[in-house]
Coordinates of C-alpha atoms in Angstrom, one line a residue:
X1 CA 89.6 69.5 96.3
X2 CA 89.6 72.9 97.8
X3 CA 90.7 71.9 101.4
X4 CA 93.7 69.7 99.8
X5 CA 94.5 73.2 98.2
X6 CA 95.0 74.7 101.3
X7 CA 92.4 77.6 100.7
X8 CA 91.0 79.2 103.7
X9 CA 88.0 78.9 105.5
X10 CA 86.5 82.0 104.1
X11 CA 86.9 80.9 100.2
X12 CA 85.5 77.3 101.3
X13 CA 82.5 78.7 102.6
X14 CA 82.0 81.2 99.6
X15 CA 82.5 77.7 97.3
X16 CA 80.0 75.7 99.3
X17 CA 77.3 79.0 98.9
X18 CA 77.9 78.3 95.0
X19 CA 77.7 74.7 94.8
X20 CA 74.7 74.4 97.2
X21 CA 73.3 77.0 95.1
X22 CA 73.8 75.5 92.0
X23 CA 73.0 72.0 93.3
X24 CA 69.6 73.0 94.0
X25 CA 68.9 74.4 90.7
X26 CA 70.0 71.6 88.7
X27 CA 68.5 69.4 91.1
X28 CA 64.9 71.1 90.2
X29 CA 65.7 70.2 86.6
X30 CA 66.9 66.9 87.0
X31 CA 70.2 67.0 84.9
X32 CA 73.0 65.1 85.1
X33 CA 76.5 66.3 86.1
X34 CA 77.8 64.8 82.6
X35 CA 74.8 66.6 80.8
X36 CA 74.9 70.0 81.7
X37 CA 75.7 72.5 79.1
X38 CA 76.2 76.0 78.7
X39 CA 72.7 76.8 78.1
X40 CA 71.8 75.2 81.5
X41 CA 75.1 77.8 83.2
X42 CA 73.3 80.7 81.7
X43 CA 69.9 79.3 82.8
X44 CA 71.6 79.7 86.2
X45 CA 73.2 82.6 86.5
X46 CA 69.6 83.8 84.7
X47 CA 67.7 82.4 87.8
X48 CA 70.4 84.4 90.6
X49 CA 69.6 87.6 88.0
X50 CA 65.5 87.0 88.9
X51 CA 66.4 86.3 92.9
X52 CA 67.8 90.3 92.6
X53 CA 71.8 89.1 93.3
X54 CA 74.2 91.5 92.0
X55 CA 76.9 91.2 89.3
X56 CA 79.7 90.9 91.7
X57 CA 78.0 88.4 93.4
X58 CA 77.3 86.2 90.1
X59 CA 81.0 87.1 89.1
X60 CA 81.6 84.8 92.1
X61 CA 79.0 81.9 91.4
X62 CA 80.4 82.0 87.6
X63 CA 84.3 81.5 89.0
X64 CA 83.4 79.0 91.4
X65 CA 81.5 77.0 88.6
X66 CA 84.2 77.6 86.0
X67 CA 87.0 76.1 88.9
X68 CA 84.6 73.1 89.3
X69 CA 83.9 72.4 85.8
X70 CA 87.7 72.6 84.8
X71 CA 88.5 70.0 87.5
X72 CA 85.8 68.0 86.2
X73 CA 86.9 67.9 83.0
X74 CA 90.6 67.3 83.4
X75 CA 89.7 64.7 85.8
X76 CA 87.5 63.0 82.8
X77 CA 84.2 62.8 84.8
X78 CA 82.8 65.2 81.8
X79 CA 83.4 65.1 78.3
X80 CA 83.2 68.5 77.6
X81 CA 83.0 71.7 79.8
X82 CA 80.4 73.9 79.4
X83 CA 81.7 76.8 81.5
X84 CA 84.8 76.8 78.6
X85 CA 82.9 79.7 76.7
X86 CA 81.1 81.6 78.9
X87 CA 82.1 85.2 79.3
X88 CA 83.1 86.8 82.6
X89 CA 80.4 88.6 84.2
X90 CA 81.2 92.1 84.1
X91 CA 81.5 93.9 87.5
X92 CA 81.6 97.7 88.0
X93 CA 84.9 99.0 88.6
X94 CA 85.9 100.9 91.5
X95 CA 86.2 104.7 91.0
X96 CA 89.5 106.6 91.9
X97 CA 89.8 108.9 94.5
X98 CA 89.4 112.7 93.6
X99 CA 89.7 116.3 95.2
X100 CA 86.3 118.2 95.3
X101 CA 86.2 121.6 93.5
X102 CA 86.8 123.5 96.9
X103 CA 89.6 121.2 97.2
X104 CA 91.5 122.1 93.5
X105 CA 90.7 125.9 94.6
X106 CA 92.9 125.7 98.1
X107 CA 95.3 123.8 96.8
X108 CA 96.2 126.2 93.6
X109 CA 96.3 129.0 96.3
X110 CA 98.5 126.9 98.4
X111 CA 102.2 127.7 96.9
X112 CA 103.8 131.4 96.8
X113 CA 103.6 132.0 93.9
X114 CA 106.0 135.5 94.6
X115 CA 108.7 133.0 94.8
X116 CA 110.4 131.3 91.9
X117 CA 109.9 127.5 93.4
X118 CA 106.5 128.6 94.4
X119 CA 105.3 129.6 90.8
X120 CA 106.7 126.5 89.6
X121 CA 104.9 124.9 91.6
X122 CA 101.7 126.5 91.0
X123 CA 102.3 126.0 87.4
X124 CA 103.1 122.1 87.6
X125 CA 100.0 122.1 89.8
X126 CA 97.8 123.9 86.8
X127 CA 99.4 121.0 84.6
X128 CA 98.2 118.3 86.4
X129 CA 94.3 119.5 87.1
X130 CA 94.1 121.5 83.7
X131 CA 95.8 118.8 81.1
X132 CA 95.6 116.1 83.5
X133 CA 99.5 115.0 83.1
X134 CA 101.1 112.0 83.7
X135 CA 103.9 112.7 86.4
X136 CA 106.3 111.5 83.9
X137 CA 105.0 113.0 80.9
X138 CA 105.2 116.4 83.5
X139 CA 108.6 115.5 84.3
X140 CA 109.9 114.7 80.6
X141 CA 107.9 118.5 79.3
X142 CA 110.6 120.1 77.1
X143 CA 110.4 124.0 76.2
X144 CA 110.3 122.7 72.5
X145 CA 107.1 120.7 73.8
X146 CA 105.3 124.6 74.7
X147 CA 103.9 126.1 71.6
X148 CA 102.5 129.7 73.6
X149 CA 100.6 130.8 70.8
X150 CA 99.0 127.3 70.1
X151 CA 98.2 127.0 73.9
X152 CA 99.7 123.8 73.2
X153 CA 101.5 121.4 74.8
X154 CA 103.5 118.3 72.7
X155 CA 103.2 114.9 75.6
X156 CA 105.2 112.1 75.1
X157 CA 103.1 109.6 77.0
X158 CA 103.2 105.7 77.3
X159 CA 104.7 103.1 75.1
X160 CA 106.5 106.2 73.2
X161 CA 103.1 107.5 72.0
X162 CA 103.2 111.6 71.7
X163 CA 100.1 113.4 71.5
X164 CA 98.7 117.2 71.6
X165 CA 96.6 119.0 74.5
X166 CA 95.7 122.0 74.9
X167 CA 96.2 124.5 77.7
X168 CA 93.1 126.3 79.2
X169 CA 93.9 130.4 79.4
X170 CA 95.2 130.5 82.9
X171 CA 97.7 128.0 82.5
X172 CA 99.0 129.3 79.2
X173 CA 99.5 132.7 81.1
X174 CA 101.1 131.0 84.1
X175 CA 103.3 128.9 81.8
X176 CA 104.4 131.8 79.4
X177 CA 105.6 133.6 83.1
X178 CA 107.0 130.2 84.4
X179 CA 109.5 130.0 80.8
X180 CA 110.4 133.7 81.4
X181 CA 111.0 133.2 85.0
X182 CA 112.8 129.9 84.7
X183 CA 115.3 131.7 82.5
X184 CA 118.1 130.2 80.4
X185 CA 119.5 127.1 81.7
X186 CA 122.9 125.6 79.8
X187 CA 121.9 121.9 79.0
X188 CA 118.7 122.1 80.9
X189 CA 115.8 121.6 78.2
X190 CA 113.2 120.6 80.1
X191 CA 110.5 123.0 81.3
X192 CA 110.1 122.2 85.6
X193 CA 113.4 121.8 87.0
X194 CA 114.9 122.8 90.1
X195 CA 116.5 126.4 90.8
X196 CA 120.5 125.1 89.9
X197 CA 119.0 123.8 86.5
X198 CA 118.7 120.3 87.5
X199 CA 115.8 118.0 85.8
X200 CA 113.0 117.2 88.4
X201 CA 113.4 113.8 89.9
X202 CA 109.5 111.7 90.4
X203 CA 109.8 111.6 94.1
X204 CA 110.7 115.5 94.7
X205 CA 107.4 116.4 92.7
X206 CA 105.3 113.6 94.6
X207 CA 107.0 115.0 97.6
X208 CA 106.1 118.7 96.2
X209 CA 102.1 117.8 95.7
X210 CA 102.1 115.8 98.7
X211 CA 103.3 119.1 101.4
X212 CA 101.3 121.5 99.4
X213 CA 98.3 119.1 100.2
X214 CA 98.9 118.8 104.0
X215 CA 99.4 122.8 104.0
X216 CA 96.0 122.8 102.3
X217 CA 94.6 120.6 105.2
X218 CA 93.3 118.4 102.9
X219 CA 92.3 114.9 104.7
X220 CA 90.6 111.5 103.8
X221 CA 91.9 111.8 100.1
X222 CA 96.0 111.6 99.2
X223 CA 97.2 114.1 97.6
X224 CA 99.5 113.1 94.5
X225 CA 100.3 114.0 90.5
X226 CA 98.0 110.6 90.2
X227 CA 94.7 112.2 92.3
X228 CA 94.9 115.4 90.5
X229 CA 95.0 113.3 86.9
X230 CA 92.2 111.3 88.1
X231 CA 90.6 114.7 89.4
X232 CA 91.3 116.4 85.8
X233 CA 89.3 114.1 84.4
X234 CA 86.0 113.9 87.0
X235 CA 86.3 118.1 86.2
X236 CA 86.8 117.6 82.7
X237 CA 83.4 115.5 82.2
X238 CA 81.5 117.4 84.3
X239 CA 82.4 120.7 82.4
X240 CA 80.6 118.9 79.3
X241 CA 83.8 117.1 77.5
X242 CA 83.0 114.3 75.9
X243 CA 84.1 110.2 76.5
X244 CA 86.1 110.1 73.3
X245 CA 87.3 113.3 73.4
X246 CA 88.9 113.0 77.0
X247 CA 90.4 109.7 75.6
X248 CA 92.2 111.7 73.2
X249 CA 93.4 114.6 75.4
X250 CA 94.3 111.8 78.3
X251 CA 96.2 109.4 76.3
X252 CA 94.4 106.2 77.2
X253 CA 94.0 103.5 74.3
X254 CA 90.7 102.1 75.6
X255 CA 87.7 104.6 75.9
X256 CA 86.5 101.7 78.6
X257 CA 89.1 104.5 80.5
X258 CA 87.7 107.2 79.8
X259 CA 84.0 106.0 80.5
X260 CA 85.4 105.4 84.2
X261 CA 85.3 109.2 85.1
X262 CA 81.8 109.6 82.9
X263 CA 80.0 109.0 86.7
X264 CA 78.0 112.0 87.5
X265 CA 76.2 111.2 90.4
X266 CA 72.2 111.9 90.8
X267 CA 71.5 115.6 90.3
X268 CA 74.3 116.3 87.7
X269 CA 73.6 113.5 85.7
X270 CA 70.2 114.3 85.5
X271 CA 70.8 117.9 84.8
X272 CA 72.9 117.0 81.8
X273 CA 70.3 114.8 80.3
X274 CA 67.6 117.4 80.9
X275 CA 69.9 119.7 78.6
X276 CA 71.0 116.9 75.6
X277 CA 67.3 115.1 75.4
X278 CA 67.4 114.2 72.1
X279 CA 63.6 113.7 72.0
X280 CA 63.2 116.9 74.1
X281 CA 65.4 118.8 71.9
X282 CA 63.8 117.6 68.7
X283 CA 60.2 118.3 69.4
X284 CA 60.8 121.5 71.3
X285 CA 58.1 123.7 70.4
X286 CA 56.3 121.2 68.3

């Protein structure tokens, strides 16, 4: 079935893996093809769990089987498919790529900021690590979106859903500068735009982000508006802000998102437990 597909070598010998696998398991238990169920699937994939396989590797098993058992059943060899129902083994996702702390430091130092592109710049820079922006909801910023004395900034993000964050201290000083700086621009509302008043195309800020990070030095990592979101939010949890809260602040509308950038590795995770044990906390002193 699979070589009259035209898959490649590699997939056939991944498919062949499964089905010997799974051959000699319900070999051992002397079931039918036409009688397996689900319950004997999950027996299965319950017996590669005990052997010590991984997730991604029973993601595999459980696609191969589910391939199989839909060609069996539209081919009529089994009456009912008992891979229709069973749930997709969840697989960790792959975490994006971020700037270390020493990183974000160089590169804020990185434009001039005695010169009026260079203090936009900075300040663009401060709105992607301190808000974590989208380029376009950086790019789309009106000076009716800046509310100084709220430290507020109005975002209109994805799927024309607006929502609030807020602005830590330094930005709010650099962005109360950048407005007086920028000055009064005749049909120019938007807040970063370029020194004859037009609005900031996507490619001139990637462009911007990208030179400031080669001037940095910065290697193994591309710099771009996207790393330093992703980079906001690795800071953001690590400072102590909370799942739900960064969901709200970041725009996304999953908090499966949001838990992405909850991955504190070894020492900081366990640091952070070692402060919010609830057990430890409640019997303190008792």
């Amino acid at each position: 079935m699979a070589r009259a597909d035209g898959r490649s070598r590699k997939t056939l010998a991944i498919y062949e893996d499964a089905f010997k696998s799974f051959d000699r398991f319900v070999g051992n238990t002397g079931i039918a093809i036409t009688e397996i169920k689900a319950a004997t699937i999950r027996a299965y994939l319950a017996h590669l769990m005990d052997r010590g396989l991984r997730n991604t590797t029973l993601s595999i098993h459980l696609k191969e089987l589910k391939a199989f058992f839909n060609w069996l059943y539209h081919e009529g060899v089994v009456a009912t498919n008992p891979v229709e129902h069973i749930k997709p083994i969840r697989t960790p996702k792959s975490f994006p790529f971020i700037l270390s702390e020493d990183q974000v430091v160089a590169l804020l130092k990185a434009p001039n900021r005695s010169a009026w592109h260079g203090f936009r710049d900075y300040t663009m820079l401060l709105c992607f690590v301190d808000v974590g922006l989208r380029l376009s909801e950086l790019i789309s910023l009106r000076l009716q979106d800046v509310s100084l004395p709220q430290r507020s900034l109005k975002l209109h993000g994805k799927g024309a859903k607006d929502r609030i964050c807020f602005m830590g201290a330094r930005l709010s000083k650099a962005m109360r500068k950048w407005i007086e700086w920028r000055g009064y621009k005749p049909y120019s509302e938007e807040v970063f735009i370029t020194r004859s008043g037009d609005k900031l195309k996507p490619r001139w800020v990637q462009q911007i982000v990208s030179r400031l990070g080669v001037k940095t030095g910065i290697k193994g990592t591309r710099v771009s508006p996207h790393t330093l979101r992703h980079t906001a939010a690795t800071l953001a949890v690590r400072n102590g802000l909370d799942v739900f809260s960064l969901q709200r602040l970041f725009g996304w509308e999953k908090v499966d998102t949001a838990m992405r950038y909850v991955h504190m590795a070894g020492t900081a995770l366990r640091e952070a437990h070692a402060k919010a044990s609830p057990v430890d906390r409640l019997l303190e002193g008792r």
